[in-house]
Coordinates of N, CA and C in Angstrom, one line a residue:
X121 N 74.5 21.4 103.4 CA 74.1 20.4 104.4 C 73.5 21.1 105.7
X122 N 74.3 22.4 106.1 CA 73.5 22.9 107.4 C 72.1 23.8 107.0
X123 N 71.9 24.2 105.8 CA 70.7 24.6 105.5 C 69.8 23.5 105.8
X124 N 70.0 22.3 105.3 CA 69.2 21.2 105.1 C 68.9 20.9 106.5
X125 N 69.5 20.7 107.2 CA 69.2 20.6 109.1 C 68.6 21.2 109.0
X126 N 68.7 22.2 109.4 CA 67.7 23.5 109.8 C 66.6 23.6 109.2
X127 N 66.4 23.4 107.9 CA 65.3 23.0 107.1 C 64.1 21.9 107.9
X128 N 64.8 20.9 108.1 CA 64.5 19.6 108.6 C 64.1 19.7 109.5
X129 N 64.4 20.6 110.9 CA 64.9 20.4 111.8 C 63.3 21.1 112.1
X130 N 63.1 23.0 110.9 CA 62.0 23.3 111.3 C 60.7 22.7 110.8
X131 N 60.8 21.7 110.0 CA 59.6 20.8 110.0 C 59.2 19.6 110.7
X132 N 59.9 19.4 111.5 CA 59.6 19.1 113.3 C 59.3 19.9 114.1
X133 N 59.8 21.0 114.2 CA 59.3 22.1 115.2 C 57.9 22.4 115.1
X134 N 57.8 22.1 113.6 CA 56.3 23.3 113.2 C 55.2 21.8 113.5
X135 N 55.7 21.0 113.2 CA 55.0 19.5 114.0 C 54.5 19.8 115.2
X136 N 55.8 19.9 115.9 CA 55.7 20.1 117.6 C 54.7 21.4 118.3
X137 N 55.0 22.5 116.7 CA 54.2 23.7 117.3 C 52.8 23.2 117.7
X138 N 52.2 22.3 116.4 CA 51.2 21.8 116.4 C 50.4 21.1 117.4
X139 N 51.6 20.4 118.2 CA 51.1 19.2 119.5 C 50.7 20.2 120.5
X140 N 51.7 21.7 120.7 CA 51.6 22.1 121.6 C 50.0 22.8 121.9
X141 N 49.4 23.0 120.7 CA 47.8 23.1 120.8 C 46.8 22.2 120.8
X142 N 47.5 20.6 120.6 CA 46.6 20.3 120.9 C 45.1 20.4 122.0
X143 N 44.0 19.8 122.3 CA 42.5 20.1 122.9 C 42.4 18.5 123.5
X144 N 42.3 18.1 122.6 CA 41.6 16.2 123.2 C 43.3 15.7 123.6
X145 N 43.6 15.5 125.1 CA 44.9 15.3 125.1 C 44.6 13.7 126.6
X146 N 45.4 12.7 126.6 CA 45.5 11.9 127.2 C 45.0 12.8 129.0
X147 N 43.7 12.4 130.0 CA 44.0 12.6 131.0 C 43.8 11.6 132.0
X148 N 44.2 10.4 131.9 CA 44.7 9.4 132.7 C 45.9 9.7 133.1
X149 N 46.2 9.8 134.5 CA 48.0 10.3 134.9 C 48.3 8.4 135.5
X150 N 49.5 8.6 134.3 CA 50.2 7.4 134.8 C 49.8 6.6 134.0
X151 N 49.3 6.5 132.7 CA 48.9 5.7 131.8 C 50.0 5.8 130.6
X152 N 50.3 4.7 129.6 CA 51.0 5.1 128.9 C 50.8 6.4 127.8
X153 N 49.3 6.8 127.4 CA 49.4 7.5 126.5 C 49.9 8.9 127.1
X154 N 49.4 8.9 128.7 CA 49.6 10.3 129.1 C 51.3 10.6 129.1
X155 N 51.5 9.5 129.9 CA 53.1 9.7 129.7 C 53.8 9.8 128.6
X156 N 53.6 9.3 127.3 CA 53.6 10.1 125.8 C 53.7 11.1 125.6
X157 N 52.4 11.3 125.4 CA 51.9 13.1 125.8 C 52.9 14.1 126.4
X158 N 53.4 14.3 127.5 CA 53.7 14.3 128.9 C 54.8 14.5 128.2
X159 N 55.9 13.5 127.5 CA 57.0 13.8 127.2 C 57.0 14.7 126.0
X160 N 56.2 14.4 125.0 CA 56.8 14.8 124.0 C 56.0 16.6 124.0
X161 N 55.0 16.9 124.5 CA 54.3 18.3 125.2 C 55.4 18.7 126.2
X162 N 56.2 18.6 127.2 CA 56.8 19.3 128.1 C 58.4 18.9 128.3
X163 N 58.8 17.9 127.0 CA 60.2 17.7 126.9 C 61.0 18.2 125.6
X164 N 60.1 17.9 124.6 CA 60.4 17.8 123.1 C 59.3 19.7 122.8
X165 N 58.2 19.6 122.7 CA 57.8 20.4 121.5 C 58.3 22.2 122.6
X166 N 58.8 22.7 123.6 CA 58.8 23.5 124.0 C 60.3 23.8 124.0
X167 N 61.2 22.9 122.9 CA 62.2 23.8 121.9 C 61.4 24.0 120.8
X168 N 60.4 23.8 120.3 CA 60.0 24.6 118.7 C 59.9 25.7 119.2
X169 N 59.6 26.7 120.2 CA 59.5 28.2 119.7 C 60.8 28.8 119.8
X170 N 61.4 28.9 120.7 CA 63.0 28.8 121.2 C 63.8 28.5 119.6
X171 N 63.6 27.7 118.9 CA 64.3 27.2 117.4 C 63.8 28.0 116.9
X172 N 62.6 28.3 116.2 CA 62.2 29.6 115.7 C 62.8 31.1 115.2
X173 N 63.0 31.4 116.8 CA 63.6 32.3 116.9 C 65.0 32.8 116.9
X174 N 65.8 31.5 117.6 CA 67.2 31.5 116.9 C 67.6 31.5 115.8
X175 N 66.9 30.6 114.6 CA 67.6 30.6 113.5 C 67.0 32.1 112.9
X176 N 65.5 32.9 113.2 CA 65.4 33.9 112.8 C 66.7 34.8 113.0
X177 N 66.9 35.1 114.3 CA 68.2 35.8 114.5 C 69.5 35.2 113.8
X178 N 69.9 34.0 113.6 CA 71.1 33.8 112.9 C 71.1 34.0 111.3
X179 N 69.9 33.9 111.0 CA 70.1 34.4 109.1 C 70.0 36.1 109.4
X180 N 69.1 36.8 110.1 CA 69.5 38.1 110.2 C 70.9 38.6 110.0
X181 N 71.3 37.5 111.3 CA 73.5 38.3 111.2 C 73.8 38.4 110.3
X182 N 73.4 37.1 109.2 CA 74.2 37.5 107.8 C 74.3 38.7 107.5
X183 N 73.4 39.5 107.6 CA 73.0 40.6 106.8 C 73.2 41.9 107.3
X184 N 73.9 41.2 108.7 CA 74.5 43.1 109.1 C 75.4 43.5 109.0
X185 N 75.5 44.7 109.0 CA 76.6 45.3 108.5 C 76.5 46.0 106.9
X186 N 75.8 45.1 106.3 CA 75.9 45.5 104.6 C 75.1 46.8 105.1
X187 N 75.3 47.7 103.1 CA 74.5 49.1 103.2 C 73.2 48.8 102.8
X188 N 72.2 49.3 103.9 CA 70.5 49.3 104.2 C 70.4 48.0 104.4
X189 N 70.5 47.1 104.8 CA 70.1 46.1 105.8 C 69.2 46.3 106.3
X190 N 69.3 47.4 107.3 CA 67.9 46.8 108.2 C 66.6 47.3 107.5
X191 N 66.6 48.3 106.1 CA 65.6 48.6 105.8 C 65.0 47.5 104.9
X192 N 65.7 47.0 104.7 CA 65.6 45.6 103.4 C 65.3 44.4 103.9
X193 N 65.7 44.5 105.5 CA 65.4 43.2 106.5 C 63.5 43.5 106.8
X194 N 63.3 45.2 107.1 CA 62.0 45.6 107.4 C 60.8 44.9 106.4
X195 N 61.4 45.7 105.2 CA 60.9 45.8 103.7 C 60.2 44.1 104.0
X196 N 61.4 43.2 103.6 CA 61.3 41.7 103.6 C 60.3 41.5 104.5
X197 N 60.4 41.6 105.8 CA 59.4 41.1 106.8 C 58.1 41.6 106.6
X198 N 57.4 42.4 106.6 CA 56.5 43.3 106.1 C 55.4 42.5 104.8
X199 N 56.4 41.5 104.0 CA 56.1 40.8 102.9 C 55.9 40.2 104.0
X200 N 56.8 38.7 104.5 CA 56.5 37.8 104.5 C 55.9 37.2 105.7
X201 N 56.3 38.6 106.6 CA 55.6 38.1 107.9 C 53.8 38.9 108.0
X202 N 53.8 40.4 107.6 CA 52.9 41.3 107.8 C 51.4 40.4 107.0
X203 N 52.1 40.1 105.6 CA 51.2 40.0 104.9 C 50.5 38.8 105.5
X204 N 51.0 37.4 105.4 CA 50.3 36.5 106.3 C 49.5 36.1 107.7
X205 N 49.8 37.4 108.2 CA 49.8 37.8 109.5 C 48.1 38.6 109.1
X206 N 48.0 39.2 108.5 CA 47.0 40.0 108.0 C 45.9 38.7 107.6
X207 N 46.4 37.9 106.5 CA 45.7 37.0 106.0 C 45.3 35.5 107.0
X208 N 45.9 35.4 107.8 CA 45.3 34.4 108.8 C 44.5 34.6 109.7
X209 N 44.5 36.2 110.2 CA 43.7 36.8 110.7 C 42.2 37.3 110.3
X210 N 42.4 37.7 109.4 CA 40.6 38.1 108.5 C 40.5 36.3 108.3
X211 N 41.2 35.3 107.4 CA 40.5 33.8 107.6 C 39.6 33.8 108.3
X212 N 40.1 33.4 110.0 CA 39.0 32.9 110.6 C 38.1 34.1 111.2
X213 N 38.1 35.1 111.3 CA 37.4 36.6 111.5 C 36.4 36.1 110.9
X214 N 36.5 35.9 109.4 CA 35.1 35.5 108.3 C 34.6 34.3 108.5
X215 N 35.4 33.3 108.9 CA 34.8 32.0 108.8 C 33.8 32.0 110.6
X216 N 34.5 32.1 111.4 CA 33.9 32.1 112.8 C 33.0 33.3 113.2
X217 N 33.3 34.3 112.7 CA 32.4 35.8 112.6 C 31.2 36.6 111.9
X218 N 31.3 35.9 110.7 CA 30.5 36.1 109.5 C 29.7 35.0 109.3
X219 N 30.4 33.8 109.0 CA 29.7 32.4 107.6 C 29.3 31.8 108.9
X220 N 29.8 31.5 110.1 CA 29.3 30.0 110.9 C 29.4 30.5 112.0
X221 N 28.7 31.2 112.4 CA 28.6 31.8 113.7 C 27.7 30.8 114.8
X222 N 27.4 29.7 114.6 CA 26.4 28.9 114.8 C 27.3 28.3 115.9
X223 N 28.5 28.3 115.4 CA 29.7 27.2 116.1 C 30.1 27.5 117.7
X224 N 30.4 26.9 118.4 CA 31.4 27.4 119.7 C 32.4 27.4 119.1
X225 N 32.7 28.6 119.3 CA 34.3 29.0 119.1 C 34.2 30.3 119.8
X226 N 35.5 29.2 120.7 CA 36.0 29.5 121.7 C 37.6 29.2 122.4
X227 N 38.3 29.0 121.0 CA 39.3 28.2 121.2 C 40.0 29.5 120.4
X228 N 41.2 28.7 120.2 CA 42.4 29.4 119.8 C 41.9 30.3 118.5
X229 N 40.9 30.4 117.9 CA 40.6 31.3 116.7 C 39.0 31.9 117.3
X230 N 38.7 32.5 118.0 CA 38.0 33.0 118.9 C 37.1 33.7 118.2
X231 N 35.5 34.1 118.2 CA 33.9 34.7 117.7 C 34.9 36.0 118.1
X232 N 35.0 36.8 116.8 CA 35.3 38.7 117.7 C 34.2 39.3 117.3
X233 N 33.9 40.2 118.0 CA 33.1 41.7 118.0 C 33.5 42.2 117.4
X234 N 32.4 42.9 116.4 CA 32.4 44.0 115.6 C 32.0 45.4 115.8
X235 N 33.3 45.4 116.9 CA 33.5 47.3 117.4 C 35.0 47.1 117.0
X236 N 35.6 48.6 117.8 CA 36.3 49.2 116.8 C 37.9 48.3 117.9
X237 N 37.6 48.5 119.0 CA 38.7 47.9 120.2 C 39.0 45.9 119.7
X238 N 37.4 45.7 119.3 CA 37.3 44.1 119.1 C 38.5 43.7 117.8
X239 N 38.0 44.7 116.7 CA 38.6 44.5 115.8 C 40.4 44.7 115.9
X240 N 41.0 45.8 116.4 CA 42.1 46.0 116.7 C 42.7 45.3 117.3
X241 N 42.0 44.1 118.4 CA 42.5 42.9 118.8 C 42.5 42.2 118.4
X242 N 41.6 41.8 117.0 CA 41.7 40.4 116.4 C 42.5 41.1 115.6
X243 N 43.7 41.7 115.0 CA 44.1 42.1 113.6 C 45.6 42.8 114.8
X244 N 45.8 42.4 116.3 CA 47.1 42.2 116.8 C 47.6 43.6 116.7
X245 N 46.6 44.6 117.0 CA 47.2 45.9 117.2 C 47.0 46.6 118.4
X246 N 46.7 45.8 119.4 CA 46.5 46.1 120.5 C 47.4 45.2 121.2
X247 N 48.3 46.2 121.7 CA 49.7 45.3 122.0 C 49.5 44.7 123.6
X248 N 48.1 44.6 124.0 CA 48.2 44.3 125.6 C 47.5 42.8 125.6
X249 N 47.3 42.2 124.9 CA 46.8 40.9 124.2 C 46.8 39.7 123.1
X250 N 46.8 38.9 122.5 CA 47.1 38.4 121.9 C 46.7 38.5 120.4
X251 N 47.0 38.2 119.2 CA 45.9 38.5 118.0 C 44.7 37.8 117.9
X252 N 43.7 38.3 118.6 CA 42.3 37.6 118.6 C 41.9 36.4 118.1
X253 N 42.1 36.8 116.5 CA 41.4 36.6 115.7 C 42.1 35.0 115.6
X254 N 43.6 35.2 115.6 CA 43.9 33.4 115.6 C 45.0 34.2 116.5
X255 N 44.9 33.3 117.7 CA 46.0 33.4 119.2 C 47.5 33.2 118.6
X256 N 47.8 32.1 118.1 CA 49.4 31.7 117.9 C 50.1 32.6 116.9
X257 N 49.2 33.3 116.4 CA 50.0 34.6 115.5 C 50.8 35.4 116.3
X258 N 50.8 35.2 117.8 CA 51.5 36.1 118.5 C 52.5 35.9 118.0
X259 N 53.6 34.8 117.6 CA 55.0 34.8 117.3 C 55.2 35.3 116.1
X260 N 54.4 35.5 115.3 CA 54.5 36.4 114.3 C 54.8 37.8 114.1
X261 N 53.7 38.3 115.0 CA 54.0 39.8 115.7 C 55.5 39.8 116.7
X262 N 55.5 38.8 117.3 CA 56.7 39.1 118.3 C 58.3 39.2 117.6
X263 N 58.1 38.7 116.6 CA 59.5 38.5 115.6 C 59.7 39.3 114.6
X264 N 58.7 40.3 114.3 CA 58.6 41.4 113.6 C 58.9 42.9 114.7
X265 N 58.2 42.6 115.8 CA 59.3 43.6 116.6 C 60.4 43.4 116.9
X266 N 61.1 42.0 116.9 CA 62.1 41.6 117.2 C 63.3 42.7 115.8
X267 N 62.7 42.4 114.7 CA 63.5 42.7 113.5 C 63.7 44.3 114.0
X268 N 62.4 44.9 114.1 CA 62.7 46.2 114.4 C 63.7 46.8 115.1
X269 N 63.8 46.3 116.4 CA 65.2 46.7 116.8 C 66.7 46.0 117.1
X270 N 66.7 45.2 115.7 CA 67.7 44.3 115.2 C 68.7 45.0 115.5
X271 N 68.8 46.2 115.0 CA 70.4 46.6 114.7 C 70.8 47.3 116.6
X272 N 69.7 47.9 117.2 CA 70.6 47.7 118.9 C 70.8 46.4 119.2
X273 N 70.1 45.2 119.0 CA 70.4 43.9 119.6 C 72.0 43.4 118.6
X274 N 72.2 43.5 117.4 CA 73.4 43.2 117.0 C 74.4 44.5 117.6
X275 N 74.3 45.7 118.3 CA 75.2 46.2 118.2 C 75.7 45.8 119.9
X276 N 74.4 45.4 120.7 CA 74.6 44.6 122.1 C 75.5 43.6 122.0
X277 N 74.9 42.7 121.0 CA 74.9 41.4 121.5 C 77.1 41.5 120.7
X278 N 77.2 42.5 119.5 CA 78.6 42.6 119.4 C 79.4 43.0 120.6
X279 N 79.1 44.1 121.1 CA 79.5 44.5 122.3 C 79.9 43.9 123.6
X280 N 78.5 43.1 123.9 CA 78.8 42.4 125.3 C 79.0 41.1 125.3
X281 N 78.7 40.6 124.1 CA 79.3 38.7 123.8 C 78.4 38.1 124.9
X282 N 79.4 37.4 125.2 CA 78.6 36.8 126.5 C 77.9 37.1 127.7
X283 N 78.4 37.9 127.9 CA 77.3 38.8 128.8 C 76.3 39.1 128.8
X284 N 76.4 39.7 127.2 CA 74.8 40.4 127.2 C 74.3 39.0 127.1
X285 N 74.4 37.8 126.7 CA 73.1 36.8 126.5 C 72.8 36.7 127.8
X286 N 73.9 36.7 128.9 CA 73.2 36.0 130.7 C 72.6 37.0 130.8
X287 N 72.7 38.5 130.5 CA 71.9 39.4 131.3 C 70.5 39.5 130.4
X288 N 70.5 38.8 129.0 CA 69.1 38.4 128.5 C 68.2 37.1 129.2
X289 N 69.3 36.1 129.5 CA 68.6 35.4 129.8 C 68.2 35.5 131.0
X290 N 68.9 36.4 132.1 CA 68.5 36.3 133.4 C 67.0 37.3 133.3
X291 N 67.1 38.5 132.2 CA 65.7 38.7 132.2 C 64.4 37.9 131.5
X292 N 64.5 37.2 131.0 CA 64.2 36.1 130.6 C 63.4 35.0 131.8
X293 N 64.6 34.7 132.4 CA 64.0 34.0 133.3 C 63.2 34.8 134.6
X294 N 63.4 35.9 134.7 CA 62.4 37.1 135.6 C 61.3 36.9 135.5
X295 N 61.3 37.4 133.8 CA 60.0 37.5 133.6 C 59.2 36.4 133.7
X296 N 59.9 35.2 132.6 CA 59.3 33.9 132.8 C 58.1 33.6 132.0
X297 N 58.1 32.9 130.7 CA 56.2 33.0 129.8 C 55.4 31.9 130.9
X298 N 56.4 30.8 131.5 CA 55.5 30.5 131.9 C 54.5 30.5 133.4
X299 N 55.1 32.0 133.8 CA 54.6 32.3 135.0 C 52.8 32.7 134.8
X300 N 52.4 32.9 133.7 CA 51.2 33.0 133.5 C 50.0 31.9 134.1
X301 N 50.7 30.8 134.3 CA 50.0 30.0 135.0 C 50.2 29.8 136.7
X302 N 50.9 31.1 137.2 CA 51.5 31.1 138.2 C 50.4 32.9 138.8
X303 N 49.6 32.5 139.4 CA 48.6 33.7 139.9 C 49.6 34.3 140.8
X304 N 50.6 34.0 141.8 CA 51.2 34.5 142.9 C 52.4 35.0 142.3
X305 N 52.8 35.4 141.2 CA 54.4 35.7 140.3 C 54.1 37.2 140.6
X306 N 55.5 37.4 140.5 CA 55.8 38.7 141.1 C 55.2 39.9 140.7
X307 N 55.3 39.2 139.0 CA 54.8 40.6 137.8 C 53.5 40.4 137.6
X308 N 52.9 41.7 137.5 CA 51.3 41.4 136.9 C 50.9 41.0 135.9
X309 N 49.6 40.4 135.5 CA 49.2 40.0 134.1 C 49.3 40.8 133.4
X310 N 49.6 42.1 133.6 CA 49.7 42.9 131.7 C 50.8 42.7 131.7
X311 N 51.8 42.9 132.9 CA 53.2 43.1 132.4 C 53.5 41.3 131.9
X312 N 53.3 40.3 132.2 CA 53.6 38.8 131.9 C 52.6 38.8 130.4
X313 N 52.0 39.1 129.9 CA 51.2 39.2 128.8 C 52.1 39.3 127.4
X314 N 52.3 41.0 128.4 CA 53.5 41.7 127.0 C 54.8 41.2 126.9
X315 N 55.2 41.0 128.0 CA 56.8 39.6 128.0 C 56.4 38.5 127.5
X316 N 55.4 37.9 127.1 CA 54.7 36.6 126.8 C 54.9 36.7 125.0
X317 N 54.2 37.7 125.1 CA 52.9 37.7 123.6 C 53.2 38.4 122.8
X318 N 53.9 40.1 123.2 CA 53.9 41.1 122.3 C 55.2 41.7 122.1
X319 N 56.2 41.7 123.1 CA 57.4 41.4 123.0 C 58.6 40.5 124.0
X320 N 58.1 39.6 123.4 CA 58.4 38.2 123.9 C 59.9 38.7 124.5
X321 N 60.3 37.9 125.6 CA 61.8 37.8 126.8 C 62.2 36.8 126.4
X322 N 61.2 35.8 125.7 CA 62.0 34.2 125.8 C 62.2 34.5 124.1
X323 N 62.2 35.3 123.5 CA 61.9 35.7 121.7 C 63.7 36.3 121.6
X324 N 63.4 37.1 122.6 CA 64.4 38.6 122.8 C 66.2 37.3 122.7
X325 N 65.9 36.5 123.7 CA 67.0 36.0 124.0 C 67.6 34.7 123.2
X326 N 67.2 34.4 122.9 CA 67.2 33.2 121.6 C 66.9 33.9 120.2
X327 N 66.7 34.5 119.9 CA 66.8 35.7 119.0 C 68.1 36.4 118.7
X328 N 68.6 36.6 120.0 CA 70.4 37.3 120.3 C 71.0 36.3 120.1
X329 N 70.8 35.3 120.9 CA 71.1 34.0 120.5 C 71.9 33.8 119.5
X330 N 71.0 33.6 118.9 CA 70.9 33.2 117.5 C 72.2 34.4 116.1
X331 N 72.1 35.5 116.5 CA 72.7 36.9 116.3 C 74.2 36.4 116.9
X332 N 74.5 35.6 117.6 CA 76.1 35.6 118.7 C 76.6 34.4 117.8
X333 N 75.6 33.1 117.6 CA 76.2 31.9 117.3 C 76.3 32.3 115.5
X334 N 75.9 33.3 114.7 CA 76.0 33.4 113.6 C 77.1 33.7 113.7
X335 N 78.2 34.5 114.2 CA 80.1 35.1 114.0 C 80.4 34.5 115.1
X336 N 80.0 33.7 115.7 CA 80.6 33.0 116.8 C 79.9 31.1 117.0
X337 N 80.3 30.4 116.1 CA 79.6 29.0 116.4 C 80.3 28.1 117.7
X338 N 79.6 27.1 117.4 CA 79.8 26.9 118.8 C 80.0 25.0 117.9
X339 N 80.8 24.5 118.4 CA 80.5 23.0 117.8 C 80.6 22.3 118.9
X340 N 79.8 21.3 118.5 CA 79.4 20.0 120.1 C 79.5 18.7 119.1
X341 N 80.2 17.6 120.0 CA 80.4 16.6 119.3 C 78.6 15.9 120.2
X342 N 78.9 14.5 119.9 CA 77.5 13.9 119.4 C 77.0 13.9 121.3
X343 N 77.9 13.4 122.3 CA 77.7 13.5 123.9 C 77.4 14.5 124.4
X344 N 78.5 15.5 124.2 CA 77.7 16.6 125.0 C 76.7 17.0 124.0
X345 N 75.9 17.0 123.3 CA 75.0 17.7 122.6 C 73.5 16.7 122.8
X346 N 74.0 15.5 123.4 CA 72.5 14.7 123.6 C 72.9 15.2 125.2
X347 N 74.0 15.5 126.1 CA 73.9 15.7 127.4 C 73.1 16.9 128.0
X348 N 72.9 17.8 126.9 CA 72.8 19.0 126.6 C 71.0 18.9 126.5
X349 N 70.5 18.1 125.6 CA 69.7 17.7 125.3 C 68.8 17.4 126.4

């Protein structure tokens, strides 16, 4: 049954990922559709990345401790994240770069240059940016370095329990992803970029998260969990 939530639960999210890109969006303020909008963009779909990353980190916990974990965790990822990561990326490279170059594109799957810096950015190896070639792969990249230094974050997150999550989330909230629309924030655009995009603060902590509530659950009856809500 709790597979099956979580199952469920991420085919809402991956819904919600989807609103959160929307382009053609309600801009009448104070209309019903905007107020729609409005809610379900800045109330509802900005737990789908936050969920993501928790339950990534809570199926991880299963698996520590056992002998070679984390190379088997690597190995795994590498399949299932590297490889599609690769393959979504060359997609629209060919389709927007090569076959239909005719198009504006200028949106989330962006025309790249064919130099050597261009390419490295669209194919997310240039950790000061996002993956070019299709932007929202960043969570892809971000949860594959997450895996990499799995076993300090479970040997943290064993150690300091509760602590370490506030002192995650307080850096978390320092950094902030959504200061990026904030020109006067303390930290500069590379540094808010790479906390953003490449190794995510809001990834890091809901990630641990996720690692603490796996040997440590937490149960909420139906009030406090809509109060919570």
């Amino acid at each position: 049954m709790k597979s099956e939530r979580i199952a469920n639960t991420g085919l809402v999210c991956a819904f919600l990922v989807m609103f959160i890109h929307l382009e053609q969006v309600p801009s009448a303020v104070g209309s019903a559709p905007w107020a729609i909008y409005s809610f379900v963009r800045y109330v509802l779909a900005v737990a789908a990345v936050p969920f993501f990353f928790l339950v990534s980190g809570y199926f991880l916990a299963g698996h520590v401790g056992r002998a070679g974990w984390w190379k088997q965790a690597v190995v795994k990822r590498l399949r299932t994240l590297g490889v599609p990561f690769l393959v979504w990326s060359a997609v629209p490279l060919l389709v927007f770069s090569v076959l239909w170059t005719s198009c504006d594109s200028t949106g989330l799957c962006p025309r790249v240059e064919f130099r050597p810096s261009s390419l490295a950015a669209a194919f997310g190896c240039h950790l000061l940016t996002l993956p070019e070639a299709n932007r929202p792969l960043w969570y892809v990249r971000a949860l594959f370095f997450l895996v990499l230094v799995s076993p300090l974050l479970a040997a943290v997150v064993r150690w300091g329990g509760r602590w370490t999550l506030l002192a995650l989330l307080a850096v978390y909230w320092t950094v902030n992803p959504w200061s990026l629309d904030a020109p006067a924030w303390w930290l500069g655009m590379t540094g808010r970029v790479f906390g953003t995009f490449v190794f995510s603060v809001e990834g890091l902590f809901y990630f641990s998260l996720g690692m603490y509530l796996r040997h440590r659950p937490v149960a909420l009856g139906r009030p406090p969990a809509l109060a919570l809500g």
